[in-house]
Every structure is written in structure tokens, then in C-alpha cells.
């Protein structure tokens, strides 16, 4: 491009611009300086820069030496920066004076840096000016006075397509960052595909809103420059101001936007208010890295009539993007945007736990193969875990395990279901958090939602939903809870809802789950107004509920289940009531009387003994779902008592025996007993999965009970 159009604008911001010739000359000067410091192929150079015009020449300068660049976000904690430097033994860093002064205060024992290049003028008080420091690190200011002294011709260095181009660190599930090592070949494959498929050319200008440490920047920089286009660098202040971003889109010749969905979705309220008089030149929007609000593509198409919205996916380990879907029209029935199909030289596989291909429509784990794959991680053990050799159709293939759950649609597109690591288990139920989020987002007043698990003060795992409501909408959590209740099982209803103006984002524009505020379980918004207890029974019940639920104050009209209660917690309540009120209340009564007022009425009426009862408590407890034991032919449950000694003390164990019956139920016929026991079991535990044990004749009854439960759509785990 330097030879084709040297005077065309390559990089521009609100302060100035650089032509292709100027970018190349600055990159060459930096490269010659780095080579003089011993930088060569196989080495790594840190890049820790503020968002200004020096960013692009710095990246190119490092690559011209044959070395790989390692982007480091200036906002990272000093300890994290130091960890990255040490993990790759980075001895050379390119940064700015302000960043260096704030971040790099490590002693010689802590730091591995030998050379620091500052790409701005030396300010008074800034460390060093081409002199060796006491800690052994040479700090050099490559300011305007020194740059002209360096050569401007292209360095005589070469590298192969298999050499490392960059190392980007992403968060790791263990708390240790993962360094992803990417070679030149997959980057070239990506750039060639994007520019050809979407006809990116010299008239395109990309609004650069992402961080260098986010891998979208790889295409944003090198893809646009390869096409001869220009890069409009957005300042940190502009990124934080949706109105300024929209003004740039409307008034500057921006044709291309590329970001995580949330970074663009923050403009949604402003886009909805536009009159369409200033459509701008935006023609292409790339969204990737996170869930795309289903309403966003249509909103963009209405605001910018020429725009094409494209959903892209993949992983940093598969070089930015490895699949895409062109969003021409959003079906009103969609719960999410289709994941799409692989790009050129990339293959997607959906495999079952035995790593056999899943049929169309069957969910499995998503694996990626082909030329898009990274070399691996800086940690060889992690590489061995995530990058595997696997034989498919008799051919060995190198695959990356994404950890995503997906399935193929009949048309060949992929539907992303969620994350394996976003599956949680609460009270024995396996829950996919993404399913709850998807249902919440379908509510007409919800703009976005995320669901996480928090531990209450009592150690109970509870689901918490964080929701962003549409503009000028008042919605209470009871309305949202009711919406979920008719669409999801009871165990998937969040215990608390937290309303936010917007979801917190990290420096990459992705959702920052760790920045979500902790919920206050002590008082959950209830549908009813607070009504104080009015009788001694109500007072005692309120005290029991407050201890069990960790919520206060509790009114007599508040619903046990809306406060975070569940059937297993009701079993603990049964014991607490017996201890405090000296009354035995059947679980069925507790579950059918979900407010203090109703339960107090049942207790005071002394109708707490059911007309027909077959249950006996063998062991009390409420940590997990109960175990139901069915008697031998002679009615007895004594045979199960030795079993209890080998069970978790927190496991509730119930026995079912005809010796407690007060009705006309045949004792020796399997089918009538099973039918009766199903009703009894579900009065204790309304929903599965169920655990059943039967001995001798009781085994036959247990099998029939299991069959009837499964016929009713319930799961029997044991």
C-alpha cells in the first residue's frame, strides 16, 4: 500500500492523521532501533500504549523485526503486567511516559525488563532519557528529535508464515491468564477471507473502538491496512460517551464498525430516537465475542439503511473469527442470532462426550479445526488439554475444544446453546444459565440480562438475574418472576433480580461478570405489601422463615418460594416448626400453604395430620434431594436403617410403608401402591430428579414408581 498510495490516510484520530508513507517510516525507525537492541525472530516485545497515533506504527515496527508483539492493556494492575512480562521473559517494552510512570515501579528483582522505549517526548520527572537506570533497565525516548536519526528503509528481516505474530492473554478459569500464541498464517487466511467476502477496499474507514489486547484488533489494524483503507482511532473519552460515538458515525466517513455487541448496544437508546436525517456512510457492522441482542440488528438497519450486520464467532485460539452469519432479517421467533457457518479453511465439529459426531439437531461440544487454529498457549500443559489430535473419518485432525455447547441446524448453520462452564448444579438440578438469560431477554421490557450464581449468608447457592430494562420502563421483579414461572421449571427461577442501567464491560467490550454488584438477599422485593405477624403462631413462623431464608423482614403475605425457598428447604422448615412450635406439619401442607398467614391458619386449625400418610422420616436433612425407600412385603422399614450409617448425614431419607395407611389401598398389588406412592413422593418433592430404593417386593414397587414418574416427564436419577 505504501507503493500504491503513499499519501493516502492510513490512521486518523481527533488530533491528526498519518499517511501510509508516514506510518511505514515510523515503523521502520522503531524496527531498526529494536533490532539494534537485539530483538529478532522468536522473541517477544511488549506493547503498552494509550490510544493515539503511535499505536499502529508500533505494532508494525515490532513485526518488521520478525519478533511477535504482546499487547498489554495500560489499565491492568501492575502485578498482572509484571506477570505477563515474566511469563514470556519480555525484555523489551514499547510504551508511553505516562503509562511507564504509573505501572512500572518494580525493582530489579521483580522485573525482567532491560529496554523500555517511550514513544513520546521526555517530560520533566519521567524516568530516564537514554541512560541506564539503577535497576539495570535502559529507558529511551524516541521522540521527534531522535526519530529522524534512525533509518527509514525497510529492515532486511524475514519471517515465515509459521512464526509467531502475536501473543494475546485472555482470562483463565483457574485465575491465571492464558497466553494464546498465533502465527502469521491464520492471520493471513482471516484477512484474505474478510476482505474478499465483504469487498473491503481503500474507500473503507473503520472506527477502531477495541483494545489492542482484544483480538478483534488484529483484523481492525492489519485487515484494513491490507485493503488500503483507513483506521479512525477512538480515544478513551470517546469510547465512554455513546453520544460522541454516534456523532462520529453520523458526521465522519465511517463505513465499518467492529466490536463486541455490548459496545455497540450502548448506542441503542440513541439510535431509537434518531429521525434518520443523518444516515452516515456506515455499510458494514461486525459483532462478535458475546451474545447479540436479537433486537440490535433491526435497530441498526433502520438507523443506517445501507448497513449489513454480520455475526461472527470463534475463539482467540482460532484466530479472531472462524465462523460467520450474515443477518439479513431477524425472525421474530428467534431466541438468539444463528452462530453461522465456518469461514474458509476452517472446520467445525460437534461431538458427543465420546467425541463421536452428533447428528443434526443434537447438542454436543463444539470443536474447531483447520488453518485458523493458533499454535497453542504459552503453557504447554494447557495446550495439551485444549488442542487435541483426534481421528475423524479415519483421518487425524488437530482440534481446539471450545467449551461451547452447540448443535447443527438442518440448513448447516450452527446454533450456539451455551457454555459448558456456565452450567451450574443447584440442589441436584443441572441448570444452563444461558437458557434463563434467553427467556428473560424475550420479555418485551427487558433489553439485556445475565444470570449468575451467588452464595447466600447461609451457604445456599442462589440464582441472581441482572436485568437492563428498556428506556423509561418500570418493571418489578414479580412481573419478571411470573414471566419465567410459566416458561421454566421452578428450580430455574432466580431468587433475586437486580436492575442495572447497563451491564458492566471489561476493556475488550465483553461482559465483566466479576463487576456485577452482589445482591442483598436480606430483603427481596415481594409482590405483596409488608404485613406484620398478628398472632403468636405467625410470629413464630416468621422467625423460622427468617432464619432459614436469611431474608428480613418477612411479612405474613410473602410467598415462601418467591423469597428463595424450595422443596428441600421446606423439609428443614418442617423440622424447625416441630422444634419451635412443637407441632408436626406434613410437608404437603407446607408446600400447599406458601405464606405465613396460610400456614398459620392450617396449624391453628389443627388440620396438620393428613387423611392418608405413608411416609416416615428415617433420617432428617436437607442438603440434597431426598432418598425414598420402599418397604419389603411385610411393611417393615427396619432393613434400611443399616444403610443410613453409610449415607451423607445431610441427606434426607424417607421410608414409604403401608403400615401408616388410613385408606383402602391394596397392600400387595404393585400398581395401586405405585400410584399412591407417586402422589406421596411428589407431595414431598414436586419435581425430579428422584432417588428411589426398593428392597425385595419394594424393588418391584420402586420400578413401577420410577416408570410412572418418567411417564409424567420427570427424571429418576437413581
XYZ file of C-alpha atoms in Angstrom:
718
model
C 0.000 0.000 0.000
C 2.953 2.323 0.594
C 3.968 1.826 -3.023
C 0.400 2.047 -4.370
C -0.889 5.101 -2.459
C 1.788 6.525 -0.149
C -0.088 9.758 0.566
C -3.438 8.184 1.405
C -4.588 8.447 5.013
C -3.795 5.276 6.960
C -4.525 6.319 10.550
C -6.542 9.226 11.913
C -7.876 10.435 15.265
C -9.349 13.639 16.680
C -5.878 15.240 16.812
C -4.371 14.435 13.425
C -3.527 11.732 10.905
C -0.720 9.698 9.337
C -0.339 8.678 5.706
C 0.793 5.240 4.618
C 4.264 6.658 3.958
C 4.454 8.199 7.449
C 3.222 5.029 9.160
C 5.797 2.948 7.293
C 8.657 5.323 8.070
C 7.823 5.432 11.784
C 7.502 1.647 11.863
C 10.859 1.215 10.121
C 12.630 3.574 12.503
C 11.269 1.711 15.509
C 12.188 -1.625 13.921
C 15.795 -0.542 13.327
C 16.055 0.642 16.925
C 14.657 -2.655 18.237
C 16.993 -4.692 16.041
C 19.871 -2.713 17.479
C 18.713 -3.834 20.928
C 18.852 -7.479 19.885
C 15.193 -8.030 19.025
C 14.907 -10.824 16.459
C 12.565 -13.606 15.253
C 11.392 -15.816 18.103
C 11.412 -13.002 20.663
C 8.511 -11.075 22.183
C 8.093 -7.316 22.538
C 5.527 -5.817 24.901
C 3.215 -3.073 23.599
C 1.540 -0.993 26.319
C 0.230 2.209 24.740
C -2.513 4.767 25.163
C -4.972 5.144 22.283
C -3.156 7.526 19.936
C -1.480 7.622 16.520
C 1.636 5.794 17.734
C -0.262 2.514 18.199
C -0.260 1.334 14.590
C 3.388 2.145 13.690
C 4.445 0.452 16.938
C 2.741 -2.828 16.014
C 4.193 -2.784 12.517
C 7.622 -1.865 13.843
C 7.739 -4.929 16.073
C 6.574 -7.235 13.284
C 9.205 -5.835 10.916
C 11.894 -7.198 13.254
C 10.479 -10.714 12.872
C 9.503 -10.772 16.562
C 5.990 -11.134 17.975
C 4.109 -8.348 19.709
C 2.384 -8.820 23.077
C -0.358 -6.209 23.712
C -0.727 -5.158 27.354
C -3.669 -3.054 28.484
C -2.494 0.109 30.336
C -5.391 -0.223 32.785
C -4.181 -3.595 34.094
C -2.895 -3.840 37.664
C 0.872 -3.621 37.969
C 1.064 -7.183 39.285
C -0.781 -8.504 36.231
C 1.508 -6.608 33.869
C 4.549 -7.940 35.675
C 3.169 -11.489 35.458
C 2.757 -11.190 31.676
C 6.274 -9.796 31.256
C 7.797 -12.575 33.327
C 5.784 -15.380 31.733
C 7.338 -14.629 28.332
C 10.634 -13.196 29.633
C 9.883 -9.947 27.823
C 12.988 -7.790 27.985
C 11.808 -5.015 25.667
C 8.712 -2.856 26.100
C 7.228 -0.095 23.925
C 5.062 2.312 25.904
C 4.338 5.949 26.791
C 5.867 8.041 29.560
C 2.577 8.359 31.456
C 1.969 4.610 31.383
C 5.517 3.777 32.406
C 5.416 6.157 35.360
C 2.196 4.629 36.670
C 2.772 0.939 36.068
C 6.427 0.092 36.028
C 7.760 0.687 39.509
C 9.106 -2.827 40.024
C 12.562 -3.362 41.451
C 15.293 -5.191 39.595
C 14.410 -8.384 41.444
C 10.810 -8.162 40.260
C 11.275 -7.001 36.675
C 12.805 -8.744 33.665
C 12.792 -5.588 31.514
C 16.094 -4.465 30.018
C 14.877 -1.899 27.485
C 11.913 0.486 27.574
C 11.118 2.631 24.526
C 8.883 5.647 25.175
C 7.056 6.889 22.074
C 6.622 10.478 23.235
C 8.680 13.469 24.324
C 10.604 13.268 27.590
C 8.745 15.076 30.333
C 10.372 16.504 33.380
C 10.476 13.918 36.136
C 9.976 10.963 33.826
C 12.294 8.049 34.391
C 15.348 8.073 32.189
C 16.330 9.576 28.867
C 18.537 7.105 27.100
C 20.522 6.381 30.247
C 20.961 3.144 32.187
C 18.832 3.133 35.335
C 19.808 1.834 38.735
C 17.620 -1.201 38.202
C 19.516 -2.101 35.035
C 16.730 -1.088 32.635
C 17.581 1.336 29.820
C 14.785 3.821 29.108
C 14.876 5.554 25.722
C 12.640 8.382 24.483
C 12.092 8.010 20.746
C 10.673 11.493 20.422
C 10.532 13.701 17.357
C 14.131 14.837 17.909
C 15.562 11.310 17.807
C 13.319 9.663 15.255
C 14.891 11.425 12.236
C 18.277 9.944 13.171
C 17.048 6.384 12.587
C 16.895 4.713 9.125
C 13.582 4.795 7.251
C 14.205 1.924 4.812
C 12.580 -1.472 5.325
C 14.684 -3.729 7.566
C 16.269 -6.763 5.938
C 14.421 -9.241 8.108
C 12.186 -12.060 7.007
C 9.872 -14.458 8.797
C 7.863 -17.497 7.781
C 4.110 -17.997 7.932
C 4.591 -20.345 10.891
C 6.449 -17.780 13.009
C 4.546 -16.192 15.889
C 2.828 -12.901 15.022
C 1.390 -12.052 18.430
C 0.543 -13.409 21.871
C -2.735 -12.266 23.421
C -3.614 -13.026 27.029
C -7.184 -13.940 27.908
C -8.698 -14.702 31.289
C -8.285 -18.256 32.539
C -10.776 -20.282 34.577
C -8.040 -21.013 37.135
C -7.369 -17.306 37.671
C -4.119 -17.406 35.703
C -4.201 -15.602 32.313
C -3.916 -17.749 29.199
C -1.369 -16.592 26.629
C -2.610 -17.553 23.140
C 0.197 -17.867 20.577
C -0.893 -17.071 16.998
C 1.254 -17.401 13.871
C 1.133 -15.300 10.681
C -0.575 -17.966 8.552
C -4.022 -17.979 10.221
C -3.998 -14.162 10.316
C -3.354 -14.008 6.567
C -6.117 -16.568 5.995
C -8.543 -14.426 8.006
C -7.655 -11.134 6.330
C -7.871 -12.604 2.836
C -11.303 -14.090 3.580
C -12.809 -10.952 5.178
C -11.564 -8.526 2.549
C -12.699 -10.728 -0.347
C -16.053 -11.765 1.137
C -17.122 -8.266 2.206
C -15.271 -6.309 -0.514
C -13.243 -4.236 1.916
C -11.263 -1.689 -0.099
C -9.360 1.601 0.010
C -12.539 3.654 0.446
C -13.372 1.975 3.756
C -12.700 3.632 7.097
C -13.013 1.559 10.276
C -13.950 3.067 13.631
C -11.372 1.451 15.915
C -13.082 1.069 19.295
C -11.452 -2.100 20.642
C -8.346 -2.567 22.745
C -5.112 -3.931 21.296
C -5.339 -6.688 23.891
C -8.678 -7.805 22.382
C -8.073 -9.974 19.329
C -10.618 -8.090 17.190
C -7.857 -5.500 16.877
C -5.825 -7.938 14.756
C -8.205 -7.559 11.832
C -9.013 -3.927 12.635
C -5.380 -2.970 12.129
C -3.872 -5.357 9.611
C -7.025 -6.178 7.650
C -7.915 -2.557 6.949
C -4.337 -1.612 6.086
C -4.075 -4.607 3.742
C -7.127 -3.288 1.869
C -5.714 0.236 1.648
C -8.400 1.675 3.918
C -8.019 3.925 6.941
C -8.356 3.466 10.694
C -10.146 6.058 12.826
C -8.765 5.577 16.343
C -11.315 6.411 19.025
C -9.966 7.999 22.192
C -10.698 6.621 25.648
C -13.041 9.559 26.328
C -14.954 8.966 23.089
C -15.391 5.260 23.882
C -17.125 6.124 27.153
C -19.565 8.565 25.512
C -22.295 6.935 23.355
C -23.414 10.306 22.006
C -19.916 11.145 20.747
C -19.648 7.741 19.079
C -22.965 8.266 17.313
C -21.888 11.738 16.209
C -18.726 10.253 14.680
C -20.804 7.675 12.797
C -23.133 10.398 11.504
C -20.605 13.077 10.567
C -17.382 11.273 9.618
C -16.903 8.916 6.640
C -17.028 5.775 8.784
C -18.012 2.716 6.746
C -17.030 -0.120 9.091
C -17.733 -0.890 12.759
C -16.243 -3.929 14.518
C -16.786 -4.658 18.219
C -18.341 -6.863 20.847
C -22.154 -6.448 20.825
C -22.354 -4.569 24.135
C -20.012 -1.846 22.899
C -22.474 -1.019 20.122
C -25.636 -1.823 22.064
C -24.924 1.120 24.382
C -25.967 3.303 21.429
C -29.383 1.599 21.164
C -31.389 4.215 23.117
C -29.894 6.950 20.926
C -30.474 5.030 17.698
C -34.129 4.522 18.582
C -34.583 8.308 18.895
C -32.935 9.228 15.566
C -35.064 10.734 12.811
C -32.957 9.166 10.036
C -31.948 12.509 8.534
C -28.234 11.761 9.047
C -27.702 8.195 7.876
C -23.926 8.455 7.588
C -21.856 6.130 5.404
C -21.838 3.038 7.617
C -22.120 -0.056 5.414
C -20.670 -2.913 7.479
C -21.064 -3.885 11.146
C -19.205 -6.852 12.621
C -20.434 -8.125 16.008
C -18.648 -10.909 17.854
C -17.334 -12.137 21.169
C -20.613 -12.222 23.099
C -24.376 -12.671 22.843
C -26.004 -10.304 20.331
C -29.300 -8.729 21.470
C -31.858 -10.006 18.966
C -33.321 -6.516 18.532
C -29.971 -4.853 17.732
C -29.565 -5.810 14.019
C -33.009 -4.469 13.082
C -32.358 -1.259 15.008
C -29.080 -0.782 13.122
C -30.694 -1.477 9.756
C -33.365 1.123 10.471
C -30.807 3.721 11.568
C -28.340 3.055 8.740
C -30.226 1.862 5.635
C -27.059 0.746 3.782
C -25.647 -1.332 6.607
C -25.012 -5.078 6.537
C -24.840 -6.641 10.000
C -22.672 -9.729 10.373
C -22.430 -12.027 13.372
C -19.025 -13.654 13.756
C -17.778 -16.198 16.225
C -14.919 -18.434 17.146
C -12.218 -18.013 19.739
C -8.911 -16.260 20.299
C -7.475 -19.773 19.939
C -8.952 -19.897 16.417
C -7.599 -16.507 15.295
C -10.315 -13.944 15.931
C -13.173 -15.362 13.830
C -13.714 -18.771 12.313
C -17.459 -18.664 11.568
C -19.980 -16.061 10.412
C -23.653 -15.381 9.743
C -24.967 -12.533 7.586
C -28.037 -11.114 9.341
C -30.349 -10.079 6.529
C -33.544 -10.471 8.528
C -34.310 -11.263 12.160
C -37.081 -13.804 12.611
C -39.498 -12.760 15.366
C -39.308 -16.299 16.784
C -35.522 -16.262 17.209
C -34.206 -16.575 20.739
C -30.693 -15.784 19.515
C -28.828 -14.944 16.324
C -27.644 -18.093 14.478
C -23.964 -18.845 15.000
C -23.479 -19.415 11.285
C -21.020 -21.454 9.224
C -17.204 -21.761 9.162
C -15.053 -19.359 7.156
C -12.591 -20.577 4.535
C -10.079 -23.235 5.638
C -11.899 -23.712 8.958
C -13.893 -26.738 10.061
C -16.439 -27.074 12.858
C -17.298 -30.336 14.587
C -19.972 -31.006 17.205
C -19.023 -34.089 19.197
C -20.616 -36.091 21.991
C -18.759 -36.944 25.252
C -17.097 -39.893 23.441
C -16.020 -37.464 20.675
C -18.279 -39.003 18.078
C -20.078 -36.620 15.684
C -23.541 -35.576 16.858
C -26.478 -35.877 14.434
C -28.204 -32.738 13.191
C -30.216 -31.170 15.999
C -28.359 -32.955 18.803
C -26.361 -30.834 21.251
C -22.683 -31.545 21.817
C -19.389 -29.773 22.433
C -18.068 -27.575 19.643
C -14.575 -28.268 18.286
C -12.713 -26.164 15.709
C -10.128 -27.378 13.213
C -8.295 -26.093 10.145
C -5.859 -23.329 9.221
C -7.476 -20.905 11.670
C -6.006 -22.572 14.757
C -3.436 -20.886 16.970
C -0.150 -22.600 17.765
C -1.412 -23.101 21.312
C -0.784 -21.476 24.673
C 2.368 -20.243 26.324
C 1.684 -23.012 28.850
C 2.353 -26.385 27.189
C 0.139 -28.220 29.682
C -2.825 -26.047 28.746
C -2.070 -26.600 25.079
C -2.194 -30.368 25.561
C -5.557 -30.071 27.333
C -7.312 -27.824 24.818
C -5.633 -28.648 21.487
C -6.064 -32.338 20.769
C -5.329 -34.808 17.996
C -8.466 -36.752 17.127
C -9.335 -39.173 14.356
C -12.445 -38.328 12.341
C -13.455 -40.378 9.301
C -10.157 -42.219 9.554
C -8.078 -39.034 9.401
C -6.201 -37.493 12.312
C -7.090 -33.844 12.867
C -5.867 -31.159 15.228
C -8.855 -29.730 17.066
C -9.478 -26.995 19.607
C -12.004 -27.695 22.381
C -14.107 -24.541 22.661
C -16.149 -25.496 25.737
C -19.242 -24.274 23.854
C -22.416 -26.326 23.590
C -23.910 -26.233 20.099
C -25.899 -28.159 17.523
C -26.170 -28.205 13.743
C -29.388 -26.974 12.153
C -30.832 -28.663 9.066
C -29.538 -25.831 6.837
C -25.947 -26.334 8.009
C -25.896 -23.334 10.331
C -24.799 -23.774 13.927
C -26.915 -22.806 16.911
C -24.884 -21.942 19.989
C -26.611 -23.253 23.123
C -24.304 -22.003 25.860
C -21.113 -22.730 27.736
C -20.225 -25.963 29.445
C -18.689 -23.903 32.244
C -21.895 -21.829 32.523
C -23.743 -24.932 33.569
C -24.351 -24.994 37.290
C -25.807 -27.557 39.632
C -28.173 -26.351 42.342
C -29.942 -28.788 44.656
C -29.150 -31.612 42.247
C -30.544 -29.818 39.191
C -28.217 -29.117 36.271
C -29.008 -25.628 35.016
C -27.803 -23.849 31.875
C -27.650 -20.170 32.848
C -27.896 -19.127 29.212
C -31.360 -20.644 28.960
C -32.656 -18.415 31.770
C -30.974 -15.383 30.182
C -32.538 -16.186 26.822
C -36.055 -16.378 28.274
C -35.572 -13.123 30.198
C -34.429 -11.313 27.047
C -37.645 -12.320 25.313
C -39.638 -10.207 27.804
C -40.770 -7.087 25.955
C -39.440 -4.774 28.667
C -36.008 -6.402 29.068
C -33.169 -5.057 26.953
C -30.500 -7.404 28.278
C -29.971 -9.898 31.077
C -27.344 -12.077 32.687
C -27.799 -14.757 35.346
C -25.122 -15.816 37.828
C -24.904 -17.912 40.983
C -24.261 -16.328 44.376
C -23.953 -17.914 47.798
C -26.297 -16.572 50.451
C -25.142 -15.950 54.017
C -26.473 -19.411 54.885
C -24.311 -21.026 52.189
C -27.243 -21.684 49.855
C -26.457 -21.388 46.147
C -28.955 -18.984 44.632
C -29.620 -17.755 41.129
C -29.473 -13.985 40.647
C -30.692 -12.239 37.497
C -29.237 -8.868 36.463
C -31.514 -7.083 34.006
C -31.306 -3.928 31.919
C -34.785 -2.597 31.227
C -35.876 -0.740 28.139
C -35.985 3.042 28.200
C -38.496 4.602 30.629
C -39.991 1.295 31.723
C -40.971 0.409 35.274
C -40.969 -3.333 35.890
C -40.834 -5.072 39.238
C -39.202 -8.408 39.791
C -42.546 -10.085 40.416
C -43.529 -9.435 36.820
C -40.258 -10.953 35.633
C -40.621 -13.883 38.018
C -44.134 -14.541 36.711
C -42.832 -14.403 33.127
C -40.212 -17.025 33.932
C -42.516 -19.202 36.008
C -44.730 -20.091 33.028
C -41.714 -20.855 30.830
C -39.178 -22.546 33.100
C -39.150 -25.138 35.879
C -39.377 -23.747 39.388
C -35.767 -24.577 40.200
C -34.636 -22.245 37.381
C -36.393 -19.147 38.752
C -33.849 -16.653 40.190
C -34.115 -15.856 43.874
C -33.295 -12.197 43.283
C -33.420 -9.678 40.457
C -31.064 -6.703 40.245
C -31.884 -3.850 37.855
C -28.913 -2.089 36.227
C -28.658 0.870 33.869
C -26.178 -1.150 31.821
C -24.176 -4.330 32.183
C -20.519 -3.790 33.159
C -17.975 -4.350 30.386
C -14.282 -5.143 30.511
C -11.605 -3.491 28.376
C -12.448 -5.847 25.491
C -16.071 -4.737 25.436
C -17.267 -8.075 26.829
C -19.473 -8.628 29.836
C -17.484 -8.387 33.073
C -19.271 -10.829 35.389
C -16.921 -10.056 38.259
C -18.046 -6.412 38.246
C -21.711 -7.275 38.807
C -22.854 -5.962 42.222
C -23.567 -8.511 44.916
C -27.283 -8.887 45.654
C -28.809 -8.245 49.049
C -30.681 -11.403 49.981
C -31.778 -9.942 53.298
C -34.834 -8.285 51.776
C -36.163 -9.442 48.435
C -38.765 -7.340 46.642
C -42.082 -9.096 47.203
C -45.303 -8.830 45.283
C -47.356 -8.052 48.363
C -47.059 -5.157 50.764
C -45.413 -5.953 54.064
C -47.912 -7.224 56.657
C -46.583 -7.799 60.170
C -47.420 -11.011 62.058
C -50.683 -10.771 64.006
C -50.790 -13.933 66.113
C -48.314 -15.931 68.212
C -48.233 -18.661 65.543
C -47.454 -16.127 62.807
C -44.707 -14.553 64.957
C -43.021 -17.927 65.467
C -43.352 -18.871 61.799
C -41.842 -15.549 60.677
C -38.861 -16.182 62.958
C -38.403 -19.677 61.494
C -38.622 -18.389 57.906
C -36.184 -15.546 58.544
C -33.619 -17.948 59.993
C -33.962 -20.406 57.129
C -34.140 -17.938 54.252
C -31.767 -15.254 55.509
C -34.334 -12.634 54.493
C -35.878 -9.982 56.709
C -38.346 -8.634 57.440
C -40.761 -11.277 56.183
C -44.443 -10.410 56.095
C -47.260 -12.874 56.560
C -48.364 -12.426 52.919
C -44.899 -13.064 51.433
C -44.534 -16.212 49.356
C -42.026 -18.799 50.592
C -40.879 -19.669 47.064
C -40.567 -16.040 45.940
C -38.234 -15.490 48.893
C -35.869 -18.196 47.649
C -37.495 -21.228 49.244
C -37.712 -24.647 47.639
C -38.974 -28.114 48.480
C -35.770 -29.220 50.202
C -35.701 -26.091 52.335
C -39.307 -26.851 53.217
C -38.095 -30.138 54.708
C -35.819 -28.167 57.019
C -38.721 -25.892 57.853
C -40.719 -28.954 58.903
C -38.060 -29.801 61.489
C -37.759 -26.173 62.654
C -41.519 -25.919 63.155
C -41.540 -29.159 65.119
C -38.720 -27.814 67.291
C -40.175 -24.306 67.796
C -43.935 -24.873 67.758
C -43.951 -28.497 68.940
C -46.200 -29.379 66.038
C -45.704 -31.948 63.283
C -46.697 -30.424 59.963
C -46.745 -32.667 56.855
C -44.564 -31.414 54.028
C -47.571 -31.456 51.737
C -49.222 -28.870 53.988
C -46.083 -26.727 53.994
C -45.866 -26.794 50.209
C -49.569 -26.077 49.765
C -49.516 -23.154 52.224
C -46.734 -20.925 50.833
C -47.399 -17.871 53.033
C -47.053 -17.453 56.777
C -50.724 -16.496 57.012
C -51.960 -19.635 55.250
C -49.583 -21.913 57.115
C -50.548 -20.394 60.470
C -54.216 -20.968 59.656
C -53.513 -24.629 58.869
C -51.591 -25.081 62.120
C -54.151 -23.252 64.255
C -56.994 -25.292 62.728
C -55.069 -28.388 63.809
C -55.571 -29.946 60.389
C -51.923 -30.840 60.094
C -52.479 -34.597 60.049
C -53.256 -35.731 56.513
C -56.133 -38.095 55.882
C -53.738 -40.619 54.431
C -49.991 -40.750 55.147
C -47.426 -43.398 54.222
C -44.192 -41.530 54.938
C -41.764 -41.976 57.810
C -38.592 -39.962 58.344
C -35.641 -42.365 58.552
C -33.054 -39.555 58.539
C -33.661 -35.813 58.560
C -31.579 -33.462 56.481
C -31.909 -31.070 53.561
C -28.593 -30.668 51.801
C -29.663 -32.586 48.706
C -32.731 -34.188 47.152
C -34.296 -36.888 49.375
C -33.841 -40.630 49.097
C -37.129 -42.564 49.141
C -37.009 -46.152 50.432
C -39.897 -48.538 49.719
C -40.673 -51.301 52.191
C -40.385 -55.071 51.847
C -43.546 -57.160 51.569
C -44.023 -57.236 55.323
C -44.342 -53.410 55.500
C -41.131 -53.004 57.503
C -38.511 -50.289 57.004
C -36.010 -51.603 59.538
C -33.906 -53.146 56.766
C -32.940 -49.647 55.602
C -31.518 -48.453 58.910
C -28.057 -50.074 58.354
C -27.924 -48.226 55.030
C -28.213 -44.846 56.755
C -24.863 -45.324 58.502
C -23.175 -45.224 55.094
C -25.011 -42.152 53.769
C -24.249 -38.454 53.976
C -25.792 -37.211 57.267
C -27.293 -34.239 55.408
C -29.241 -36.488 53.019
C -32.981 -36.667 53.875
C -34.157 -40.290 53.850
C -37.873 -41.139 53.819
C -39.479 -44.531 54.105
C -42.778 -45.470 52.468
C -44.765 -48.189 54.186
C -48.359 -49.411 54.108
C -48.371 -49.679 57.882
C -49.150 -45.943 58.038
C -52.055 -46.061 55.604
C -55.513 -44.972 56.678
C -57.317 -45.820 53.484
C -58.354 -48.584 51.157
C -55.083 -49.120 49.278
C -54.239 -52.790 48.462
C -51.015 -53.696 50.257
C -49.835 -56.496 47.957
C -50.567 -55.132 44.477
C -47.760 -53.251 42.759
C -49.781 -50.888 40.535
C -52.129 -49.355 43.159
C -49.266 -48.958 45.633
C -47.068 -47.312 42.998
C -49.845 -44.924 42.031
C -50.354 -43.950 45.677
C -46.636 -43.637 46.431
C -46.117 -41.362 43.426
C -48.586 -38.895 44.943
C -46.936 -39.194 48.352
C -43.431 -38.707 46.952
C -44.454 -35.659 44.919
C -46.043 -34.089 47.997
C -42.509 -34.027 49.434
C -40.578 -33.381 46.230
C -42.783 -31.900 43.489
C -40.172 -32.195 40.712
C -37.350 -34.581 39.819
C -34.748 -35.873 39.595
C -35.842 -38.507 42.110
C -33.833 -41.098 44.033
C -35.631 -44.370 44.810
C -34.578 -47.538 46.625
C -36.663 -50.691 46.990
C -35.915 -53.984 48.708
C -37.473 -57.307 47.659
C -41.153 -56.609 46.894
C -40.363 -52.947 47.399
C -37.967 -53.147 44.450
C -40.856 -54.048 42.149
C -42.875 -51.154 43.528
C -39.895 -48.793 43.116
C -39.522 -49.790 39.454
C -43.199 -49.105 38.830
C -42.976 -45.772 40.682
C -39.983 -44.823 38.507
C -41.853 -45.802 35.353
C -44.834 -43.645 36.301
C -42.672 -40.671 37.218
C -40.802 -40.866 33.913
C -44.083 -41.225 32.019
C -45.070 -37.929 33.627
C -41.959 -36.227 32.249
C -39.894 -36.472 35.438
C -36.304 -37.695 35.738
C -35.363 -40.584 38.021
C -31.671 -40.377 38.763
C -31.467 -43.466 40.974
